[in-house]
Short mmCIF file of C-alpha atoms (C1' of nucleotides) in Angstrom, two decimals:
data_model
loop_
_atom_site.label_atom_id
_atom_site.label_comp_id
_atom_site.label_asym_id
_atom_site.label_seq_id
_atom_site.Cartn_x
_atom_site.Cartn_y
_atom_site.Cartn_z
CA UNK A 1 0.00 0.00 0.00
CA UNK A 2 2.91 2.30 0.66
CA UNK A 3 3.76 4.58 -2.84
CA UNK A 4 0.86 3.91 -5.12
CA UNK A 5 1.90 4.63 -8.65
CA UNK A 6 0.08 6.71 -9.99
CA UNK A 7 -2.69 5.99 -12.28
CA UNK A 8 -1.61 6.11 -16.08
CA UNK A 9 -2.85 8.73 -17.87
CA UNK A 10 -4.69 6.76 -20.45
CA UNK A 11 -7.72 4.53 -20.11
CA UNK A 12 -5.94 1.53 -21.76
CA UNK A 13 -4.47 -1.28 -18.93
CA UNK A 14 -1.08 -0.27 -18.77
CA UNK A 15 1.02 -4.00 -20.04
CA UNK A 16 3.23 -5.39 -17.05
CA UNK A 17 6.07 -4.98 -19.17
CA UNK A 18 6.63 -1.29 -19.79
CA UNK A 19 8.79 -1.10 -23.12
CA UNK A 20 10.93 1.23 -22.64
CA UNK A 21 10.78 2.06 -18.68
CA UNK A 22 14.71 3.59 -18.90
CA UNK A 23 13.89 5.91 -20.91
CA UNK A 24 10.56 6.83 -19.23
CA UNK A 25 12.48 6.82 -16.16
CA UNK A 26 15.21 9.73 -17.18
CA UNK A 27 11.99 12.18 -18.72
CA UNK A 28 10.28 11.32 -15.18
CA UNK A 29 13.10 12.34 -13.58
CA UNK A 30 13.78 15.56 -15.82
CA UNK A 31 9.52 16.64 -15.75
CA UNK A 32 10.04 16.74 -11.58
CA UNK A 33 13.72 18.88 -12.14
CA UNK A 34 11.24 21.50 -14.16
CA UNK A 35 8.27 20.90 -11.93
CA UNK A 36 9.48 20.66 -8.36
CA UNK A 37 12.88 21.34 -8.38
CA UNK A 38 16.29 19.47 -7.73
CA UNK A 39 15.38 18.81 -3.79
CA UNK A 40 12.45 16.80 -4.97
CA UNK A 41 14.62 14.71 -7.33
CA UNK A 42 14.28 11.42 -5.71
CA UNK A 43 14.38 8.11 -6.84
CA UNK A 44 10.71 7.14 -5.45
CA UNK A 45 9.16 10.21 -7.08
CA UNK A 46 10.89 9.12 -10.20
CA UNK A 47 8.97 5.91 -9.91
CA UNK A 48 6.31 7.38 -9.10
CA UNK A 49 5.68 9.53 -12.02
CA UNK A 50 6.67 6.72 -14.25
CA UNK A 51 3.41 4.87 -12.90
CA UNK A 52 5.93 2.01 -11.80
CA UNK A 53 6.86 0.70 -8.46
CA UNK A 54 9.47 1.85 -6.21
CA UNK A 55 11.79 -0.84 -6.78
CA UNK A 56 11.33 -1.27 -10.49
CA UNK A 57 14.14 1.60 -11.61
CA UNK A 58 16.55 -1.13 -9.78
CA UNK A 59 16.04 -3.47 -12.84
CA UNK A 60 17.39 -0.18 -14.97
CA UNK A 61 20.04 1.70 -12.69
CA UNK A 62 22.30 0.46 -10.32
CA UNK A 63 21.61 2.94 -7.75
CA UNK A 64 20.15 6.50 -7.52
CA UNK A 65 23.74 8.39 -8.75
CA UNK A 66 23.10 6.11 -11.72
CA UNK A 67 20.15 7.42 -12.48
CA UNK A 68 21.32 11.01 -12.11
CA UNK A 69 24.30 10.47 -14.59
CA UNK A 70 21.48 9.34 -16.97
CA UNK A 71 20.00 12.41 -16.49
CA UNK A 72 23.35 15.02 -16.51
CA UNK A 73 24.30 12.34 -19.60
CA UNK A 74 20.74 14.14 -21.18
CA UNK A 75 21.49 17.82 -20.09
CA UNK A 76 25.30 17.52 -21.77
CA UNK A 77 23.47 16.20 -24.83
CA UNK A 78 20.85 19.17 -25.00
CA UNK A 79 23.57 21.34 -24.43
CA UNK A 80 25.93 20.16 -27.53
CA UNK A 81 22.74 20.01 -29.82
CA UNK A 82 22.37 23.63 -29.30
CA UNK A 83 25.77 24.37 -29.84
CA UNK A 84 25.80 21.67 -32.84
CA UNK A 85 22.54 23.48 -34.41
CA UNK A 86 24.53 27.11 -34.37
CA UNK A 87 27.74 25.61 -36.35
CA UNK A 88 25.13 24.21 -38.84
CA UNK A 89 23.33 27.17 -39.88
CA UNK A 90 26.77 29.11 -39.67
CA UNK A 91 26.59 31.41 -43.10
CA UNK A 92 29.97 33.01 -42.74
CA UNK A 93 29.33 35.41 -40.12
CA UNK A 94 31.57 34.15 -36.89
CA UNK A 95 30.18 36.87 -34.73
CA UNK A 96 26.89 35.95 -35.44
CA UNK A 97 27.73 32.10 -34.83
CA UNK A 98 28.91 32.89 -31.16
CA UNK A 99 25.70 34.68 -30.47
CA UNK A 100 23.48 31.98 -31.68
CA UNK A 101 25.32 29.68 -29.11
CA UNK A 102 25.76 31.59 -26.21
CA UNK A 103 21.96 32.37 -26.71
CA UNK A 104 20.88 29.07 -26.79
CA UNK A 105 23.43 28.02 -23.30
CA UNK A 106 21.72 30.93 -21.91
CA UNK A 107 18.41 30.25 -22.82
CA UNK A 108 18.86 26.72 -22.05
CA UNK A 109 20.35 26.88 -18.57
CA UNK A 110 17.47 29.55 -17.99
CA UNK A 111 14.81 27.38 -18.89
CA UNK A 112 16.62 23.78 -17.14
CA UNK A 113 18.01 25.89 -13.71
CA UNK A 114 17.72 22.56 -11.61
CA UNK A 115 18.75 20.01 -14.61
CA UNK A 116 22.29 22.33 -14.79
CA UNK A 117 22.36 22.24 -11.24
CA UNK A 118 22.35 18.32 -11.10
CA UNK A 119 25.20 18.27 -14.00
CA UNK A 120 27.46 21.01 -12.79
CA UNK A 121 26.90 21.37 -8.50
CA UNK A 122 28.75 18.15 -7.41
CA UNK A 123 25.94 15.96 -6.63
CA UNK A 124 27.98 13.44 -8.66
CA UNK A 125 31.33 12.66 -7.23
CA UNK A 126 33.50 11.20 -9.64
CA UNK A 127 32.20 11.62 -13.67
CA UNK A 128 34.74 8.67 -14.40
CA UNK A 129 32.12 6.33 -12.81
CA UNK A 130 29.97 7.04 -15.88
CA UNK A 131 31.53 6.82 -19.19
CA UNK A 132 28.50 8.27 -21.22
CA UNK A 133 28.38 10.80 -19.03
CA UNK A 134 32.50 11.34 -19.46
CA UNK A 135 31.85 11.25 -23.31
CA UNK A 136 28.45 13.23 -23.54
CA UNK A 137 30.28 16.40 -21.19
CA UNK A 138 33.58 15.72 -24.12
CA UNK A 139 31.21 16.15 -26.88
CA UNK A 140 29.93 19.41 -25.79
CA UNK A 141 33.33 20.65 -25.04
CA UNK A 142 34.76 19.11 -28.78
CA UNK A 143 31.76 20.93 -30.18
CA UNK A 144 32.63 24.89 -28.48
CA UNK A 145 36.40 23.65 -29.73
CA UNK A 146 35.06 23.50 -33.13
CA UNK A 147 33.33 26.67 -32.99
CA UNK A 148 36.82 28.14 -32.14
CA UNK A 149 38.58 26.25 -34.89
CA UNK A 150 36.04 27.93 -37.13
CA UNK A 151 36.27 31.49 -35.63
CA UNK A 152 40.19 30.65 -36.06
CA UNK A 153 39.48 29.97 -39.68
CA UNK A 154 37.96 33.25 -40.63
CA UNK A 155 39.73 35.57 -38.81
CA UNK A 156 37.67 36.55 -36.03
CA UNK A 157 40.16 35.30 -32.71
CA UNK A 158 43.89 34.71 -32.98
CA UNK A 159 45.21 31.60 -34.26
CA UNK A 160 46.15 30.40 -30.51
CA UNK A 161 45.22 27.05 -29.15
CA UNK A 162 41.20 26.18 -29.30
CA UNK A 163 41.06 24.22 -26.83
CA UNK A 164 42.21 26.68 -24.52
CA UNK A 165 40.03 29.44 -26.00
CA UNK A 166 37.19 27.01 -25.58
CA UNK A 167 37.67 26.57 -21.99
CA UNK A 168 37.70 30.37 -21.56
CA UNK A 169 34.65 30.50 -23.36
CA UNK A 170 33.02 28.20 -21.59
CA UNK A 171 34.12 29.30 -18.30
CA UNK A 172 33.02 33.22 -19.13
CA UNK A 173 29.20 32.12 -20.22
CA UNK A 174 29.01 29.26 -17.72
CA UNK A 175 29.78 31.46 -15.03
CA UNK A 176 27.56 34.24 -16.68
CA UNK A 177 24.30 32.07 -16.50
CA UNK A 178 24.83 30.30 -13.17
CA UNK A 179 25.76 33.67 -11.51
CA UNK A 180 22.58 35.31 -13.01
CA UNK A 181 20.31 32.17 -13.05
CA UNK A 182 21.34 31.42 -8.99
CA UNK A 183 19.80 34.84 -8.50
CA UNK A 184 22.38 35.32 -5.57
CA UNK A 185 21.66 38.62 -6.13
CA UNK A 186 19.91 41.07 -8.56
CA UNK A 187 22.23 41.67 -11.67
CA UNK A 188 19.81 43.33 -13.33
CA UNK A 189 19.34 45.96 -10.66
CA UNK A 190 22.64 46.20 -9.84
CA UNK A 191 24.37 46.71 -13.51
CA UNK A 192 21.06 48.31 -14.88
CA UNK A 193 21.57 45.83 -17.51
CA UNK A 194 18.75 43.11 -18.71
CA UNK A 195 20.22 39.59 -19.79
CA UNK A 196 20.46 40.14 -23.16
CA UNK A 197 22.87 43.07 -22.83
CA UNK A 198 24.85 41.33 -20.41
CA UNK A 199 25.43 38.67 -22.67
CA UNK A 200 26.36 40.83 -25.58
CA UNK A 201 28.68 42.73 -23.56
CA UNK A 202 30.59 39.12 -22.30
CA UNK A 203 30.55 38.41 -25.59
CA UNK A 204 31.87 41.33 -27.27
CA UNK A 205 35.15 41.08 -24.25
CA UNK A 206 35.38 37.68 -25.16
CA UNK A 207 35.71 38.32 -29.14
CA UNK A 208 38.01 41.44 -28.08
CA UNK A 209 40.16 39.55 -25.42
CA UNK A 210 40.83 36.25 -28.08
CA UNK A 211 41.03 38.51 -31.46
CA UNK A 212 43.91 38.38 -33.95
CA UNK A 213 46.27 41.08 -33.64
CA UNK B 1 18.88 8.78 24.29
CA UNK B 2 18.58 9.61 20.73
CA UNK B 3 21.52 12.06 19.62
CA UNK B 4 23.60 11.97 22.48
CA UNK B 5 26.30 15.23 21.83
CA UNK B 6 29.44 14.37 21.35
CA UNK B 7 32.07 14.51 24.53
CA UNK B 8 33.45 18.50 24.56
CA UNK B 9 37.19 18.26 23.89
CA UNK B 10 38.33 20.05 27.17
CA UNK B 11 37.98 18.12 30.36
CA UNK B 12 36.32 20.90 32.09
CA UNK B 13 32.11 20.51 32.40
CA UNK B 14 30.47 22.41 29.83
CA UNK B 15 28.53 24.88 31.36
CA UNK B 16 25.35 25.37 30.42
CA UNK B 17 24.80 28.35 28.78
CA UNK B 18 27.19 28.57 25.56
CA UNK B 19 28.18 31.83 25.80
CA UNK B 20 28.41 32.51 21.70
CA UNK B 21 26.48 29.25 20.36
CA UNK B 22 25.28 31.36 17.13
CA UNK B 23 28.94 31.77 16.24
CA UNK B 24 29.87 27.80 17.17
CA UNK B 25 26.58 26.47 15.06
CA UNK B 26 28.22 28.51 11.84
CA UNK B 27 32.10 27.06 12.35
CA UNK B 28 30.27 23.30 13.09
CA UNK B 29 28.85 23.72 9.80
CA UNK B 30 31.77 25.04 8.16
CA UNK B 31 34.01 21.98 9.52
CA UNK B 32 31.16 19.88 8.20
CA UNK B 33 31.17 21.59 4.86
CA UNK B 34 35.01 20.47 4.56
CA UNK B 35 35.44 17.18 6.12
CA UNK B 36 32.11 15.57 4.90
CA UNK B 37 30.64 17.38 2.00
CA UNK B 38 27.72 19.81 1.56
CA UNK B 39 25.41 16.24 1.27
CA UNK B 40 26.12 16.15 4.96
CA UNK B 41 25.23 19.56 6.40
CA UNK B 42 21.76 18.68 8.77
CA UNK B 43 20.82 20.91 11.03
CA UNK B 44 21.05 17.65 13.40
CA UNK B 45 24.83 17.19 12.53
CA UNK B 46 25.25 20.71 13.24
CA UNK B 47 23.96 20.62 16.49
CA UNK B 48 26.08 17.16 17.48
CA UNK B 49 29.09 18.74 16.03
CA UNK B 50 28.99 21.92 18.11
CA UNK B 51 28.36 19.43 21.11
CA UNK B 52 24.71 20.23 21.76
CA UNK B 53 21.19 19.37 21.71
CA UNK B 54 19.73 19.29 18.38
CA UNK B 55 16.55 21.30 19.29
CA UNK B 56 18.95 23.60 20.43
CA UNK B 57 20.24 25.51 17.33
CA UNK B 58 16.16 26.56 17.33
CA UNK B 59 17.06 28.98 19.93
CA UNK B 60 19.32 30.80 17.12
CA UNK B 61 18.13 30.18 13.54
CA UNK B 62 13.89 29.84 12.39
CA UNK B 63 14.81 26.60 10.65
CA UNK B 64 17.93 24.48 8.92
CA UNK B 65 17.42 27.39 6.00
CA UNK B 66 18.32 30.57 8.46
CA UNK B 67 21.56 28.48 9.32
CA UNK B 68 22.32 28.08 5.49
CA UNK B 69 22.36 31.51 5.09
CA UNK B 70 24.59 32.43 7.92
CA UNK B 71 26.74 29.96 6.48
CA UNK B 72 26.58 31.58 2.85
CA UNK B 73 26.99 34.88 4.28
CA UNK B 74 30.22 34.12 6.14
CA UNK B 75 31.61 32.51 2.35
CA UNK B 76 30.83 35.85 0.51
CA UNK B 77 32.58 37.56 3.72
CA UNK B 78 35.55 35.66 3.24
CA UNK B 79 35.80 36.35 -1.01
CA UNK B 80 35.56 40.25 0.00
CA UNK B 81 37.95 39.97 2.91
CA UNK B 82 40.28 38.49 -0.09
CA UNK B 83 39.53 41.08 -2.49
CA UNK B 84 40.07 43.53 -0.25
CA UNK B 85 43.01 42.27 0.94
CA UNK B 86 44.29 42.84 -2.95
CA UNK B 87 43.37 45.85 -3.00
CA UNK B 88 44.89 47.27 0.32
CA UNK B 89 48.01 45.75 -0.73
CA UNK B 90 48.05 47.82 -4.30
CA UNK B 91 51.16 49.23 -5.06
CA UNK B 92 50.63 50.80 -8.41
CA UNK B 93 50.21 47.20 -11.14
CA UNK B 94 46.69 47.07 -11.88
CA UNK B 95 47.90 43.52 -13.63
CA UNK B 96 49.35 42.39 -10.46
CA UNK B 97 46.50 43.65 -8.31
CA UNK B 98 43.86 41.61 -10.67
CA UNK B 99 46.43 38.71 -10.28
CA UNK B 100 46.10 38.64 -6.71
CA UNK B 101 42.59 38.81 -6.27
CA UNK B 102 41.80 36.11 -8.98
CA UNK B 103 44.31 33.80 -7.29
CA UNK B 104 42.85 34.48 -4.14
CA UNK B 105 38.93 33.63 -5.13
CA UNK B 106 40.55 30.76 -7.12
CA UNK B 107 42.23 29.49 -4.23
CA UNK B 108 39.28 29.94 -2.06
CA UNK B 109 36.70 28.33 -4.29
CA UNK B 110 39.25 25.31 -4.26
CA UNK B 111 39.74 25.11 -0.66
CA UNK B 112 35.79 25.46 0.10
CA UNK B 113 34.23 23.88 -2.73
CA UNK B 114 31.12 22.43 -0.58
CA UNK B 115 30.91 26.13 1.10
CA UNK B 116 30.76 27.41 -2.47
CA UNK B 117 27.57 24.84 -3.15
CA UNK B 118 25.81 26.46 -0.38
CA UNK B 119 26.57 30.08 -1.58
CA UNK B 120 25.64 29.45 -5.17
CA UNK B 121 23.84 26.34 -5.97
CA UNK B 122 20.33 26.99 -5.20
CA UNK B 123 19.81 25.73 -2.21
CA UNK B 124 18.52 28.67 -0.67
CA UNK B 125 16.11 30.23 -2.93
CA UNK B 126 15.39 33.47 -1.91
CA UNK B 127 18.09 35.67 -0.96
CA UNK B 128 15.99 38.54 0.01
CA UNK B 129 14.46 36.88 2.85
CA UNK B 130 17.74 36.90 4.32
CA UNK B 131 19.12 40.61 3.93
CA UNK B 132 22.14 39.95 5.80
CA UNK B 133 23.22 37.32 3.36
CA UNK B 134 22.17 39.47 0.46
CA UNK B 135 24.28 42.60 2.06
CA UNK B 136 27.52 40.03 1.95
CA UNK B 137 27.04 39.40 -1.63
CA UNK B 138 26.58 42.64 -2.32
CA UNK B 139 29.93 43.77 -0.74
CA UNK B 140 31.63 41.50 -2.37
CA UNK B 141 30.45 42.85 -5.49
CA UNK B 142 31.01 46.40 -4.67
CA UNK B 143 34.83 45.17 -4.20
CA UNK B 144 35.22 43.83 -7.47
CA UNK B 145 34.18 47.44 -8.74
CA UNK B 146 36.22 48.92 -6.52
CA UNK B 147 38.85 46.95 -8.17
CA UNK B 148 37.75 47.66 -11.83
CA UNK B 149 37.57 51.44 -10.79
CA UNK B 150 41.32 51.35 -9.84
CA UNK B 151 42.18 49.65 -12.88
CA UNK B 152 40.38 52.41 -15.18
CA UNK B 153 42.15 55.19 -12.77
CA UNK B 154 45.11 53.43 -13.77
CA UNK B 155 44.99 53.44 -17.43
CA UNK B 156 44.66 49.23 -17.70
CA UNK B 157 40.84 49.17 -18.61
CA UNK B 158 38.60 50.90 -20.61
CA UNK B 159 36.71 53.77 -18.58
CA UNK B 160 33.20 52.01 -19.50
CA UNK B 161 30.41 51.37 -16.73
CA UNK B 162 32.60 49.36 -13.98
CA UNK B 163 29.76 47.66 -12.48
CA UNK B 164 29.62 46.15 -16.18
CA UNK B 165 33.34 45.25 -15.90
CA UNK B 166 33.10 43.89 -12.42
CA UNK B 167 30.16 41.49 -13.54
CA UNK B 168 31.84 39.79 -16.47
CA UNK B 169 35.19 39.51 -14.47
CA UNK B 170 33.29 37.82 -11.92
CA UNK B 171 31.65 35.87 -14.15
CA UNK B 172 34.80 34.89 -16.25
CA UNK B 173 36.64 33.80 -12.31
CA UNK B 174 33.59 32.04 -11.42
CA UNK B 175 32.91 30.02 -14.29
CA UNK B 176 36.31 29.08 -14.74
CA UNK B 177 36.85 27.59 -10.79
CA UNK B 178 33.08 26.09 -10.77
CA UNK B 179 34.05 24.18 -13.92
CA UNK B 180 37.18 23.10 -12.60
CA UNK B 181 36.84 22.46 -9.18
CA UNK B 182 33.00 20.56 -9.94
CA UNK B 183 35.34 18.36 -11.91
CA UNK B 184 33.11 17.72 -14.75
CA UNK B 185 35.68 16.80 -16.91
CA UNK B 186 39.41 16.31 -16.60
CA UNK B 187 39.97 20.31 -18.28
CA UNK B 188 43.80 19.13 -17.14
CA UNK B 189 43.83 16.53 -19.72
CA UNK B 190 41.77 18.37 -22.07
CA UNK B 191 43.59 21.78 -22.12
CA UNK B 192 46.80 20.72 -21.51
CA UNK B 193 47.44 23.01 -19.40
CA UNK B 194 47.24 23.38 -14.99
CA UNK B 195 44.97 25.55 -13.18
CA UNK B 196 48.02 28.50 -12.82
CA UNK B 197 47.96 28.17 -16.81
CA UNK B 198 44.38 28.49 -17.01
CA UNK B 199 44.04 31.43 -14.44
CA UNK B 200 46.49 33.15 -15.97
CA UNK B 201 45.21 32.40 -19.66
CA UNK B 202 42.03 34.01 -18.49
CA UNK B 203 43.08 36.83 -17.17
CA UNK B 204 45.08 37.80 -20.18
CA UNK B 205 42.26 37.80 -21.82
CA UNK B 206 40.19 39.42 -19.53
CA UNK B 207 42.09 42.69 -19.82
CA UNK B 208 42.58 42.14 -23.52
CA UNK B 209 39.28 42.26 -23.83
CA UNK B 210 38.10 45.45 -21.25
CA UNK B 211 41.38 47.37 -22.10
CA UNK B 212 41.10 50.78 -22.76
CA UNK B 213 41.52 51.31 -27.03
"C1'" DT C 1 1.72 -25.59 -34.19
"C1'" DG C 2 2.01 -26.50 -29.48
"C1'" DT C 3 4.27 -26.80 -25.17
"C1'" DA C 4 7.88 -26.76 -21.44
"C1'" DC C 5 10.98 -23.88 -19.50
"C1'" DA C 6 14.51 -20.32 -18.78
"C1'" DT C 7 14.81 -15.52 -18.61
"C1'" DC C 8 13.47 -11.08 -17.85
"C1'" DA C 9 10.75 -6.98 -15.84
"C1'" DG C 10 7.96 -5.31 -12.49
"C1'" DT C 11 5.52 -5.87 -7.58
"C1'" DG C 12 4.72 -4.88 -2.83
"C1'" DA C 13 6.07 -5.53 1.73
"C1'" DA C 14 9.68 -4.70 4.71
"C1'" DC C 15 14.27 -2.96 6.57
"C1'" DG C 16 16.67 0.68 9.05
"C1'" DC C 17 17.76 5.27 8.90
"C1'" DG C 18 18.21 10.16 9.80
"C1'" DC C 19 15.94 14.09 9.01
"C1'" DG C 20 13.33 18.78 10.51
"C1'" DT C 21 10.49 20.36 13.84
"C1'" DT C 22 7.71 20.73 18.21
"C1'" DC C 23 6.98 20.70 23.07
"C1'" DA C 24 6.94 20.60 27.97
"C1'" DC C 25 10.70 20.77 30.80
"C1'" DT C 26 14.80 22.44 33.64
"C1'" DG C 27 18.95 24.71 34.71
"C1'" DA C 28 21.27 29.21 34.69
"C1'" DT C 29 21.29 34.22 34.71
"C1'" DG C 30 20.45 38.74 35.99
"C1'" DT C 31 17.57 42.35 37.85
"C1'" DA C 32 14.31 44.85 41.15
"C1'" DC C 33 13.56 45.67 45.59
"C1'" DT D 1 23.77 42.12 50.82
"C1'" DG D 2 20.14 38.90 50.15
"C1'" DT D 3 16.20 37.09 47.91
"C1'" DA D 4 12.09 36.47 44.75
"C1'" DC D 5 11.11 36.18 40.22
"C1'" DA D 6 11.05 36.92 35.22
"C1'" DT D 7 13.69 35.74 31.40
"C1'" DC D 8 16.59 33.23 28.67
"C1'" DA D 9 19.25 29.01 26.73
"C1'" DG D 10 19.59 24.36 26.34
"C1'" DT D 11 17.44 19.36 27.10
"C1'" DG D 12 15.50 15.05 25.68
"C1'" DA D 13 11.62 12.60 24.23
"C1'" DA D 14 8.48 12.38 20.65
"C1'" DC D 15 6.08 13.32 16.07
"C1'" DG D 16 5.60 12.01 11.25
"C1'" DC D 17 7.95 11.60 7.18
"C1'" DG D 18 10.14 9.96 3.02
"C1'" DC D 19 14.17 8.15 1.67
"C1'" DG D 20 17.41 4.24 -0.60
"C1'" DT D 21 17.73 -0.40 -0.85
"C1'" DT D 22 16.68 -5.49 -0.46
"C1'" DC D 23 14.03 -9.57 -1.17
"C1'" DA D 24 10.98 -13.25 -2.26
"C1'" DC D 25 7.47 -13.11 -5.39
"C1'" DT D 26 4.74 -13.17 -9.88
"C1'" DG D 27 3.37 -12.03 -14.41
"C1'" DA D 28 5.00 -11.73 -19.22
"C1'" DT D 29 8.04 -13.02 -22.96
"C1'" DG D 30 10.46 -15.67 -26.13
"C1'" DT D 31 13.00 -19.74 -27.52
"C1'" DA D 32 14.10 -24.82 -28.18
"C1'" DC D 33 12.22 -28.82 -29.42
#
DNA sequence: TGTACATCAGTGAACGCGCGTTCACTGATGTAC
DNA sequence: TGTACATCAGTGAACGCGCGTTCACTGATGTAC
């Protein structure tokens, strides 16, 4: 009697076997991030919204850090797509190409606060335990080296390592969103500046600070 | 018999009364916070670290959240004591003044990582219901424009809005330790290069990119 | 095509645990007279 | 200087709670013959 899942949504008799219950398990686990909030992230409540027992996410993941790699594994992924998407559309304009993916980190880690907070505050020890997860963070990194490599290319930042340049980036808008998403205190009224002019100022120092002499 | 407080260290009876319990309940947390992780910090373990009762920390903080904050408060006093501390020392290098106070945050953020996940991961939502926390932050802040102010005095910076400056510097310092010290991937490996490198890399670019045309 | 059987996926009860918070209490302190 | 008393700080038992994890189980699936 204890934890009830919760009735399915359709009519139909849900079938014992689920299908394709990992999966189900990770967007459970990512609707209660948006919903309720990291706190609330639990492995029960995952179940729970599933519409599966307690103890079925055991046949699945190995433990409840498993389970929240799965779910960091997803944010990393979201997180290259966007930056993936920019370099595809990229018509020339390497400016334009770093706005289009610092927009969409911002706009992501705006709109996924608690999913960023379970792939970047610690919760997880040691990333090594979780290849994918390992790989899937890589990828995203690779993918802002590229973006260098191509702002290398034509001319807009100096012809140093990308890798390094990447990091910087990363480390300018990654501290940029978590600073102003964490709402430690009010940016806006402090700098008189709204996001989106705080962003295009970080981004014009970045371009200045890495440009070709 | 249920949470028995640990044996004080001195040999002499504890007396009673405390004397400055408020103050003990914040440095029990803080040795918490460093020898057992921020997954650790209870209100309970608080209490039984400091050598009392666990109802008793009610007699100081509403709830486990009023504690947080105290907590978080004395972390953003300790990054403006450190800023501050770079800028009393000034002797005429903007550079070397930026230097300093970088390495210091770095070196704090890397020493107090778990403090650092109470300051800035979420876990207290609203800042403004604690306006002593919120006055910490906002020193610190004011320091880092106190510090961009000196460098535009100096002739390092560009004399734009320093509350601007201060904002992307932060964000630039913070990003870059959060990503390192989370260790969300093995930016060692990846870059090539050690945390020094990195700092350093950073700031470069930093003033390359707010220095005055 | 039908059937026995191994394998897999999910169930539900149970475990021990530590948490935040409340409450009636008691011991200590300091102040008014 | 001594004493009654209000106030304050800490105690310890109790509350309900939800958590992660285990375990013996059962229902469903698919494969070998």
């Amino acid at each position: 009697m204890d934890d009830a899942p919760e009735s399915p949504t359709s009519d139909a008799p849900r079938p014992y076997h689920h299908g394709d219950l990992w999966q189900a398990l990770v967007q459970a686990g990512l609707a209660i991030l948006h919903e309720e909030g990291a706190s609330a992230l639990t492995l029960r409540a995952v179940a729970r919204r599933a519409g599966v027992s307690h103890a079925a996410p055991y046949r699945h993941f190995a433990d409840k850090d498993a389970l929240l790699a799965a779910i960091a594994e997803d944010g990393f992924n979201c997180l290259s797509a966007g930056i993936r998407t920019a370099i595809n559309s990229y018509n020339g304009d390497p400016v334009a190409l770093i706005h289009r993916a610092v927009d969409g980190y911002i706009q992501f880690v705006a709109d996924n606060a608690d999913h960023m907070q379970v792939m970047f505050s610690g919760l997880l020890k040691c990333y090594e335990d979780y290849p994918n997860l390992a790989i899937a963070a890589d990828r995203a990194y690779q993918d802002v080296v590229k973006m260098m490599q191509i702002c290398q290319r034509d001319g807009l930042i100096a012809l140093d390592d990308p890798k390094q340049q990447a990091f910087m980036a990363w480390s300018l808008v990654h501290g940029l969103s978590s600073i102003v998403i964490g709402q430690q205190f009010p940016v806006a009224e402090k700098t008189g500046l709204d996001m989106q002019q705080l962003t295009d100022a970080c981004i014009a120092m970045l371009i200045r600070g890495m440009r070709a002499p």
